[in-house]
PDB file of C-alpha atoms in Angstrom:
ATOM      1  CA  UNK A   1      69.882  75.670  79.578  1.00  0.00           C
ATOM      2  CA  UNK A   2      72.587  76.810  81.929  1.00  0.00           C
ATOM      3  CA  UNK A   3      71.918  76.606  85.663  1.00  0.00           C
ATOM      4  CA  UNK A   4      73.451  79.845  87.002  1.00  0.00           C
ATOM      5  CA  UNK A   5      72.935  78.571  90.552  1.00  0.00           C
ATOM      6  CA  UNK A   6      75.915  76.363  89.780  1.00  0.00           C
ATOM      7  CA  UNK A   7      79.045  78.113  91.113  1.00  0.00           C
ATOM      8  CA  UNK A   8      81.172  77.192  88.187  1.00  0.00           C
ATOM      9  CA  UNK A   9      78.884  79.132  85.793  1.00  0.00           C
ATOM     10  CA  UNK A  10      78.748  82.035  88.211  1.00  0.00           C
ATOM     11  CA  UNK A  11      82.514  82.212  88.267  1.00  0.00           C
ATOM     12  CA  UNK A  12      82.800  82.081  84.559  1.00  0.00           C
ATOM     13  CA  UNK A  13      80.098  84.723  84.271  1.00  0.00           C
ATOM     14  CA  UNK A  14      81.875  86.933  86.810  1.00  0.00           C
ATOM     15  CA  UNK A  15      85.109  86.632  84.928  1.00  0.00           C
ATOM     16  CA  UNK A  16      83.332  87.552  81.619  1.00  0.00           C
ATOM     17  CA  UNK A  17      81.661  90.495  83.413  1.00  0.00           C
ATOM     18  CA  UNK A  18      85.031  91.603  84.876  1.00  0.00           C
ATOM     19  CA  UNK A  19      86.654  91.538  81.429  1.00  0.00           C
ATOM     20  CA  UNK A  20      83.751  93.589  80.012  1.00  0.00           C
ATOM     21  CA  UNK A  21      83.858  96.110  82.876  1.00  0.00           C
ATOM     22  CA  UNK A  22      87.589  96.692  82.194  1.00  0.00           C
ATOM     23  CA  UNK A  23      86.650  97.695  78.665  1.00  0.00           C
ATOM     24  CA  UNK A  24      83.988 100.310  79.667  1.00  0.00           C
ATOM     25  CA  UNK A  25      85.761 103.632  79.096  1.00  0.00           C
ATOM     26  CA  UNK A  26      85.662 105.471  82.457  1.00  0.00           C
ATOM     27  CA  UNK A  27      84.513 102.618  84.727  1.00  0.00           C
ATOM     28  CA  UNK A  28      87.170 100.275  83.375  1.00  0.00           C
ATOM     29  CA  UNK A  29      89.922 102.793  84.049  1.00  0.00           C
ATOM     30  CA  UNK A  30      88.689 103.404  87.541  1.00  0.00           C
ATOM     31  CA  UNK A  31      88.692  99.655  88.526  1.00  0.00           C
ATOM     32  CA  UNK A  32      92.005  98.922  86.865  1.00  0.00           C
ATOM     33  CA  UNK A  33      93.651 101.178  89.380  1.00  0.00           C
ATOM     34  CA  UNK A  34      93.269  98.226  91.828  1.00  0.00           C
ATOM     35  CA  UNK A  35      95.994  96.500  89.880  1.00  0.00           C
ATOM     36  CA  UNK A  36      98.046  99.732  89.724  1.00  0.00           C
ATOM     37  CA  UNK A  37      97.807 100.148  93.501  1.00  0.00           C
ATOM     38  CA  UNK A  38      99.064  96.608  94.119  1.00  0.00           C
ATOM     39  CA  UNK A  39     101.724  96.883  91.363  1.00  0.00           C
ATOM     40  CA  UNK A  40     103.114 100.123  92.891  1.00  0.00           C
ATOM     41  CA  UNK A  41     102.712  98.880  96.461  1.00  0.00           C
ATOM     42  CA  UNK A  42     104.853  95.846  95.698  1.00  0.00           C
ATOM     43  CA  UNK A  43     107.587  98.128  94.363  1.00  0.00           C
ATOM     44  CA  UNK A  44     107.397 100.076  97.659  1.00  0.00           C
ATOM     45  CA  UNK A  45     107.456  96.980  99.775  1.00  0.00           C
ATOM     46  CA  UNK A  46     110.426  95.543  97.936  1.00  0.00           C
ATOM     47  CA  UNK A  47     112.215  98.875  98.308  1.00  0.00           C
ATOM     48  CA  UNK A  48     111.747  98.661 102.055  1.00  0.00           C
ATOM     49  CA  UNK A  49     112.810  95.036 102.186  1.00  0.00           C
ATOM     50  CA  UNK A  50     116.089  95.869 100.333  1.00  0.00           C
ATOM     51  CA  UNK A  51     116.875  98.771 102.723  1.00  0.00           C
ATOM     52  CA  UNK A  52     115.700 101.407 100.348  1.00  0.00           C
ATOM     53  CA  UNK A  53     113.137 104.100 101.036  1.00  0.00           C
ATOM     54  CA  UNK A  54     109.887 105.183  99.425  1.00  0.00           C
ATOM     55  CA  UNK A  55     109.264 108.770  98.634  1.00  0.00           C
ATOM     56  CA  UNK A  56     105.881 108.504  97.143  1.00  0.00           C
ATOM     57  CA  UNK A  57     103.376 106.561  95.058  1.00  0.00           C
ATOM     58  CA  UNK A  58     101.328 108.227  92.351  1.00  0.00           C
ATOM     59  CA  UNK A  59      98.188 106.706  90.956  1.00  0.00           C
ATOM     60  CA  UNK A  60      96.800 108.260  87.732  1.00  0.00           C
ATOM     61  CA  UNK A  61      93.413 108.337  86.014  1.00  0.00           C
ATOM     62  CA  UNK A  62      94.931 106.613  82.927  1.00  0.00           C
ATOM     63  CA  UNK A  63      95.701 103.524  85.096  1.00  0.00           C
ATOM     64  CA  UNK A  64      99.418 104.220  85.234  1.00  0.00           C
ATOM     65  CA  UNK A  65     101.255 104.795  88.401  1.00  0.00           C
ATOM     66  CA  UNK A  66     104.711 105.504  89.754  1.00  0.00           C
ATOM     67  CA  UNK A  67     106.609 104.457  92.816  1.00  0.00           C
ATOM     68  CA  UNK A  68     109.424 106.901  93.514  1.00  0.00           C
ATOM     69  CA  UNK A  69     112.040 105.260  95.706  1.00  0.00           C
ATOM     70  CA  UNK A  70     115.699 105.511  96.681  1.00  0.00           C
ATOM     71  CA  UNK A  71     118.009 102.585  96.640  1.00  0.00           C
ATOM     72  CA  UNK A  72     121.774 102.310  97.226  1.00  0.00           C
ATOM     73  CA  UNK A  73     122.614  99.283  95.171  1.00  0.00           C
ATOM     74  CA  UNK A  74     121.860  98.277  91.544  1.00  0.00           C
ATOM     75  CA  UNK A  75     120.788  94.794  92.591  1.00  0.00           C
ATOM     76  CA  UNK A  76     118.172  96.269  94.917  1.00  0.00           C
ATOM     77  CA  UNK A  77     116.908  98.464  92.094  1.00  0.00           C
ATOM     78  CA  UNK A  78     116.705  95.412  89.866  1.00  0.00           C
ATOM     79  CA  UNK A  79     114.561  93.547  92.344  1.00  0.00           C
ATOM     80  CA  UNK A  80     112.403  96.586  93.167  1.00  0.00           C
ATOM     81  CA  UNK A  81     111.695  97.052  89.455  1.00  0.00           C
ATOM     82  CA  UNK A  82     110.925  93.445  88.982  1.00  0.00           C
ATOM     83  CA  UNK A  83     108.668  93.191  91.941  1.00  0.00           C
ATOM     84  CA  UNK A  84     105.714  95.180  90.492  1.00  0.00           C
ATOM     85  CA  UNK A  85     104.513  92.609  87.993  1.00  0.00           C
ATOM     86  CA  UNK A  86     105.277  89.593  90.075  1.00  0.00           C
ATOM     87  CA  UNK A  87     103.638  91.080  93.222  1.00  0.00           C
ATOM     88  CA  UNK A  88     100.597  92.179  91.372  1.00  0.00           C
ATOM     89  CA  UNK A  89      99.942  88.665  89.969  1.00  0.00           C
ATOM     90  CA  UNK A  90     100.815  87.088  93.238  1.00  0.00           C
ATOM     91  CA  UNK A  91      98.477  89.283  95.183  1.00  0.00           C
ATOM     92  CA  UNK A  92      95.601  88.474  92.746  1.00  0.00           C
ATOM     93  CA  UNK A  93      96.197  84.768  93.394  1.00  0.00           C
ATOM     94  CA  UNK A  94      96.454  85.414  97.127  1.00  0.00           C
ATOM     95  CA  UNK A  95      93.094  87.232  97.019  1.00  0.00           C
ATOM     96  CA  UNK A  96      91.499  84.283  95.254  1.00  0.00           C
ATOM     97  CA  UNK A  97      93.076  81.942  97.875  1.00  0.00           C
ATOM     98  CA  UNK A  98      91.426  83.911 100.666  1.00  0.00           C
ATOM     99  CA  UNK A  99      88.112  83.745  98.888  1.00  0.00           C
ATOM    100  CA  UNK A 100      88.197  80.046  98.150  1.00  0.00           C
ATOM    101  CA  UNK A 101      89.063  79.416 101.801  1.00  0.00           C
ATOM    102  CA  UNK A 102      86.036  81.464 102.893  1.00  0.00           C
ATOM    103  CA  UNK A 103      88.055  84.409 104.311  1.00  0.00           C
ATOM    104  CA  UNK A 104      86.119  87.139 102.643  1.00  0.00           C
ATOM    105  CA  UNK A 105      86.215  89.205 105.791  1.00  0.00           C
ATOM    106  CA  UNK A 106      90.035  88.980 105.865  1.00  0.00           C
ATOM    107  CA  UNK A 107      90.133  89.942 102.241  1.00  0.00           C
ATOM    108  CA  UNK A 108      87.924  92.943 102.712  1.00  0.00           C
ATOM    109  CA  UNK A 109      89.999  94.109 105.707  1.00  0.00           C
ATOM    110  CA  UNK A 110      93.233  93.477 103.749  1.00  0.00           C
ATOM    111  CA  UNK A 111      92.042  95.524 100.808  1.00  0.00           C
ATOM    112  CA  UNK A 112      90.952  98.365 102.961  1.00  0.00           C
ATOM    113  CA  UNK A 113      94.102  98.101 105.120  1.00  0.00           C
ATOM    114  CA  UNK A 114      96.500  98.231 102.129  1.00  0.00           C
ATOM    115  CA  UNK A 115      94.601 101.076 100.527  1.00  0.00           C
ATOM    116  CA  UNK A 116      94.489 102.982 103.823  1.00  0.00           C
ATOM    117  CA  UNK A 117      98.250 102.389 104.523  1.00  0.00           C
ATOM    118  CA  UNK A 118      99.131 103.638 101.011  1.00  0.00           C
ATOM    119  CA  UNK A 119      97.013 106.694 101.632  1.00  0.00           C
ATOM    120  CA  UNK A 120      98.709 107.401 104.993  1.00  0.00           C
ATOM    121  CA  UNK A 121     102.280 106.626 103.945  1.00  0.00           C
ATOM    122  CA  UNK A 122     102.854 107.278 100.278  1.00  0.00           C
ATOM    123  CA  UNK A 123      99.987 108.362  98.007  1.00  0.00           C
ATOM    124  CA  UNK A 124     100.037 112.186  97.597  1.00  0.00           C
ATOM    125  CA  UNK A 125      98.667 112.997  94.158  1.00  0.00           C
ATOM    126  CA  UNK A 126      95.076 114.271  93.829  1.00  0.00           C
ATOM    127  CA  UNK A 127      93.712 111.366  91.762  1.00  0.00           C
ATOM    128  CA  UNK A 128      95.438 108.759  93.900  1.00  0.00           C
ATOM    129  CA  UNK A 129      93.906 110.282  97.125  1.00  0.00           C
ATOM    130  CA  UNK A 130      90.462 110.509  95.318  1.00  0.00           C
ATOM    131  CA  UNK A 131      90.648 106.951  94.145  1.00  0.00           C
ATOM    132  CA  UNK A 132      91.801 105.464  97.543  1.00  0.00           C
ATOM    133  CA  UNK A 133      89.119 107.373  99.469  1.00  0.00           C
ATOM    134  CA  UNK A 134      86.306 106.197  97.073  1.00  0.00           C
ATOM    135  CA  UNK A 135      87.666 102.692  97.218  1.00  0.00           C
ATOM    136  CA  UNK A 136      87.692 102.765 101.008  1.00  0.00           C
ATOM    137  CA  UNK A 137      84.068 104.081 100.987  1.00  0.00           C
ATOM    138  CA  UNK A 138      83.011 101.157  98.834  1.00  0.00           C
ATOM    139  CA  UNK A 139      84.773  98.713 101.195  1.00  0.00           C
ATOM    140  CA  UNK A 140      83.136 100.438 104.167  1.00  0.00           C
ATOM    141  CA  UNK A 141      79.761 100.114 102.402  1.00  0.00           C
ATOM    142  CA  UNK A 142      80.256  96.370 102.066  1.00  0.00           C
ATOM    143  CA  UNK A 143      81.180  96.162 105.754  1.00  0.00           C
ATOM    144  CA  UNK A 144      78.278  98.311 106.811  1.00  0.00           C
ATOM    145  CA  UNK A 145      75.685  96.354 104.693  1.00  0.00           C
ATOM    146  CA  UNK A 146      76.799  92.993 106.239  1.00  0.00           C
ATOM    147  CA  UNK A 147      75.259  91.333 103.222  1.00  0.00           C
ATOM    148  CA  UNK A 148      77.314  88.256 102.428  1.00  0.00           C
ATOM    149  CA  UNK A 149      76.138  88.104  98.832  1.00  0.00           C
ATOM    150  CA  UNK A 150      77.034  91.769  98.078  1.00  0.00           C
ATOM    151  CA  UNK A 151      80.456  91.377  99.772  1.00  0.00           C
ATOM    152  CA  UNK A 152      81.122  88.164  97.906  1.00  0.00           C
ATOM    153  CA  UNK A 153      80.310  89.594  94.495  1.00  0.00           C
ATOM    154  CA  UNK A 154      82.227  92.801  95.139  1.00  0.00           C
ATOM    155  CA  UNK A 155      85.292  90.899  96.270  1.00  0.00           C
ATOM    156  CA  UNK A 156      85.060  88.416  93.466  1.00  0.00           C
ATOM    157  CA  UNK A 157      84.790  91.193  90.930  1.00  0.00           C
ATOM    158  CA  UNK A 158      87.738  92.943  92.466  1.00  0.00           C
ATOM    159  CA  UNK A 159      89.773  89.726  92.433  1.00  0.00           C
ATOM    160  CA  UNK A 160      88.855  88.873  88.871  1.00  0.00           C
ATOM    161  CA  UNK A 161      89.484  92.487  87.678  1.00  0.00           C
ATOM    162  CA  UNK A 162      92.838  92.417  89.405  1.00  0.00           C
ATOM    163  CA  UNK A 163      93.852  89.034  88.061  1.00  0.00           C
ATOM    164  CA  UNK A 164      92.798  89.797  84.427  1.00  0.00           C
ATOM    165  CA  UNK A 165      94.567  93.133  84.537  1.00  0.00           C
ATOM    166  CA  UNK A 166      97.750  91.874  86.118  1.00  0.00           C
ATOM    167  CA  UNK A 167      98.051  89.106  83.540  1.00  0.00           C
ATOM    168  CA  UNK A 168      97.135  91.386  80.697  1.00  0.00           C
ATOM    169  CA  UNK A 169      99.652  94.083  81.679  1.00  0.00           C
ATOM    170  CA  UNK A 170     102.368  91.474  82.029  1.00  0.00           C
ATOM    171  CA  UNK A 171     101.608  90.094  78.553  1.00  0.00           C
ATOM    172  CA  UNK A 172     101.676  93.626  77.131  1.00  0.00           C
ATOM    173  CA  UNK A 173     105.133  94.148  78.680  1.00  0.00           C
ATOM    174  CA  UNK A 174     106.322  90.824  77.307  1.00  0.00           C
ATOM    175  CA  UNK A 175     105.057  91.708  73.858  1.00  0.00           C
ATOM    176  CA  UNK A 176     106.768  95.165  74.018  1.00  0.00           C
ATOM    177  CA  UNK A 177     109.996  93.615  75.219  1.00  0.00           C
ATOM    178  CA  UNK A 178     109.990  91.254  72.209  1.00  0.00           C
ATOM    179  CA  UNK A 179     108.854  93.755  69.542  1.00  0.00           C
ATOM    180  CA  UNK A 180     110.261  97.034  70.851  1.00  0.00           C
ATOM    181  CA  UNK A 181     112.789  96.428  73.591  1.00  0.00           C
ATOM    182  CA  UNK A 182     113.487 100.079  74.157  1.00  0.00           C
ATOM    183  CA  UNK A 183     109.785 100.744  74.922  1.00  0.00           C
ATOM    184  CA  UNK A 184     109.509  97.975  77.490  1.00  0.00           C
TER     185      UNK A 184
END
């Protein structure tokens, strides 16, 4: 019999639950936008780092997104386009690093801060605004409850969902680039 008090089993169970949540029709699409937010946000940050500008970020209900930016040089555009997948996966690993080092509060503040900054600076479409506001309300609820277990499980599920989706979307792009290069 499995002892679910053991953290290893809890983590495996949470990853399985995360994967299953991603496959629930409406709920899965809602939570996958976490990955979309980080993907598009990384494009925006890279645009700023390469002396470009960000016009807007759109987050859509079908989990797609768009970062509309301006850049002067082709090499900057190359790095901006590349940044989304790399940054999304890197942020997922960074989120887990914060959790494994018992910085759940930093992670909660970072998630809310990134979402809030995107709302203030770039996200202007209706679904994107709705999504960020509801996500911020969930983060605020975790903060307000001050329940370490609720906060831990919420953050772990967000991290696991983000990691699973960032790896999955990268593998889909890799598959498309091999099978149908024009579609990639």
